[in-house]
Short mmCIF file of C-alpha atoms in Angstrom, two decimals:
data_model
loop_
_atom_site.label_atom_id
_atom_site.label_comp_id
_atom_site.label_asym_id
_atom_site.label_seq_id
_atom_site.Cartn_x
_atom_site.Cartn_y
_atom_site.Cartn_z
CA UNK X 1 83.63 41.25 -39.37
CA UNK X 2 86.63 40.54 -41.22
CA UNK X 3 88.33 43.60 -41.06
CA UNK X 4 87.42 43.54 -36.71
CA UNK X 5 88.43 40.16 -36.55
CA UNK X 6 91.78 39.58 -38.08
CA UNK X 7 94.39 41.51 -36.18
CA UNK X 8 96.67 41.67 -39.68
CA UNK X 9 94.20 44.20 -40.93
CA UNK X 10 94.97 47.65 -39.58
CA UNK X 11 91.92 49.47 -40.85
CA UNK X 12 90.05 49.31 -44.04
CA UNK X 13 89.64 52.19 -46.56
CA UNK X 14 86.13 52.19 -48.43
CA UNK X 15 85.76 53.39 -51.98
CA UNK X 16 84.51 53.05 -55.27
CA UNK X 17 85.70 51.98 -58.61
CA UNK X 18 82.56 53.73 -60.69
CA UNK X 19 82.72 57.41 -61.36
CA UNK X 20 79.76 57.72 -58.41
CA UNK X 21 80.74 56.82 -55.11
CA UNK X 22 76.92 55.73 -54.06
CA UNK X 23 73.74 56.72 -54.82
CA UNK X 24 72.61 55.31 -52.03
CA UNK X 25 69.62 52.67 -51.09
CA UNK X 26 69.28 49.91 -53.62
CA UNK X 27 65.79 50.76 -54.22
CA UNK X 28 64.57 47.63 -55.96
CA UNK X 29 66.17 45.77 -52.40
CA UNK X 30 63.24 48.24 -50.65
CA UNK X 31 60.42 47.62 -53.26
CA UNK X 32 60.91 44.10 -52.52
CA UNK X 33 61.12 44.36 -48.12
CA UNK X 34 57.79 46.77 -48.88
CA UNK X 35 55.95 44.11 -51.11
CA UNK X 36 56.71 41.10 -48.46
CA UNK X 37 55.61 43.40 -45.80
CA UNK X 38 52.28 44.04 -48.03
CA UNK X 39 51.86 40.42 -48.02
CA UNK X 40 53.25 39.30 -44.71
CA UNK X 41 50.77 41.82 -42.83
CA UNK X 42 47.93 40.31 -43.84
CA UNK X 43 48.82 36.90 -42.25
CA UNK X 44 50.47 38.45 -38.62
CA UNK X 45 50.74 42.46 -38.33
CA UNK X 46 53.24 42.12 -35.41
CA UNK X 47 55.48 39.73 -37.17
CA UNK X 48 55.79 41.16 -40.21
CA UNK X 49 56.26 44.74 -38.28
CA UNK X 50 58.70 43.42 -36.81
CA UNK X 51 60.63 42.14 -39.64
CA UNK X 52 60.11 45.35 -41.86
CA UNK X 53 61.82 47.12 -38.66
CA UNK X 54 64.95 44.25 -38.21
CA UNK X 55 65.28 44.72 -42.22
CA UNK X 56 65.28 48.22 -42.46
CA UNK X 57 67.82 49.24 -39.66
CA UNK X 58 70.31 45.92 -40.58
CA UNK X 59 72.54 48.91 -42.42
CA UNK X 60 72.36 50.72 -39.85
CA UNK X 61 73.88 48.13 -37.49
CA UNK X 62 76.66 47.63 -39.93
CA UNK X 63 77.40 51.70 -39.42
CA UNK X 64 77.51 50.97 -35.97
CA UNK X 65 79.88 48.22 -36.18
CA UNK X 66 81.99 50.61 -38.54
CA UNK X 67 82.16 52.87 -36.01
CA UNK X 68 82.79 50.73 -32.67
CA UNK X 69 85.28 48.03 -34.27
CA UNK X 70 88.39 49.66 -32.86
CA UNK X 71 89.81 49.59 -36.18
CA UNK X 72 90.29 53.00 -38.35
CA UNK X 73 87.70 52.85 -41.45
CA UNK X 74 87.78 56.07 -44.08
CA UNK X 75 85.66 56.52 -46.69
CA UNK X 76 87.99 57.91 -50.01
CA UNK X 77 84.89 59.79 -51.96
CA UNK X 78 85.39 60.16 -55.63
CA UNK X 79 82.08 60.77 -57.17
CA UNK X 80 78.33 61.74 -55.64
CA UNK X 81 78.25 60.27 -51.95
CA UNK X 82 73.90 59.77 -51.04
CA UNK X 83 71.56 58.64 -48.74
CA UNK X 84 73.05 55.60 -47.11
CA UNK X 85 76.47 56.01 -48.41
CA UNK X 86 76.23 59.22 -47.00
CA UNK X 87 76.07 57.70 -43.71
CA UNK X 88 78.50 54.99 -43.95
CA UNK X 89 81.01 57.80 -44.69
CA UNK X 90 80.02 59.17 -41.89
CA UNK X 91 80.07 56.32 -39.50
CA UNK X 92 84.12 56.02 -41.12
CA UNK X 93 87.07 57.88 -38.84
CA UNK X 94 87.68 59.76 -42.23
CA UNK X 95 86.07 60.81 -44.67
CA UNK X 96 88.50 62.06 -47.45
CA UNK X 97 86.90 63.75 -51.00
CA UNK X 98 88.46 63.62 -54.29
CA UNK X 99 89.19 67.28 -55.82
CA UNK X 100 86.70 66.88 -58.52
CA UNK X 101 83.44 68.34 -59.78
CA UNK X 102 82.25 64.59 -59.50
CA UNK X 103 82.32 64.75 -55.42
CA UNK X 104 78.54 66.13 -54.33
#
């Protein structure tokens, strides 16, 4: 929002400052969405399907707004790129990969 927002920013370039870009899904974040859901259910099925679904796609809203903020994004890879970082790097303009045997 910030970056789309604030017409000083240009663009935005997305990296990392570990030797792995992303592994991914923080998995503990969807142990804990899968053990309210477990509980949840039991009170209103719809409701807490509903939730589970609005939970599980927020990053994928985020992608979209990556993608449709009229702003250039890149992703600058330098180490293993998974899962949902995968697709954020993806959703960027750019995607540019360091020349190491890190990048996978």
């Amino acid at each position: 929002d910030k970056v789309a927002g604030d017409a000083a920013i240009k663009g935005a370039v997305i990296t990392s400052g570990k030797d792995s870009f992303s592994g991914g899904a923080d998995i503990t974040m969807l142990q804990k969405m899968l053990a309210t859901f477990a509980v949840d259910k039991e009170k209103d099925l719809d409701k807490a399907t509903k939730t589970l679904f609005e939970n599980a796609g927020y990053m994928t809203g985020l992608f979209r707004k990556i993608e449709t903020c009229g702003k250039p994004f890149v992703s600058a890879i330098n180490g293993t790129c998974m899962g949902g970082a995968f697709e954020m790097s993806l959703a960027c303009h750019g995607r540019v990969a360091a020349d190491s045997d890190k990048v996978k």
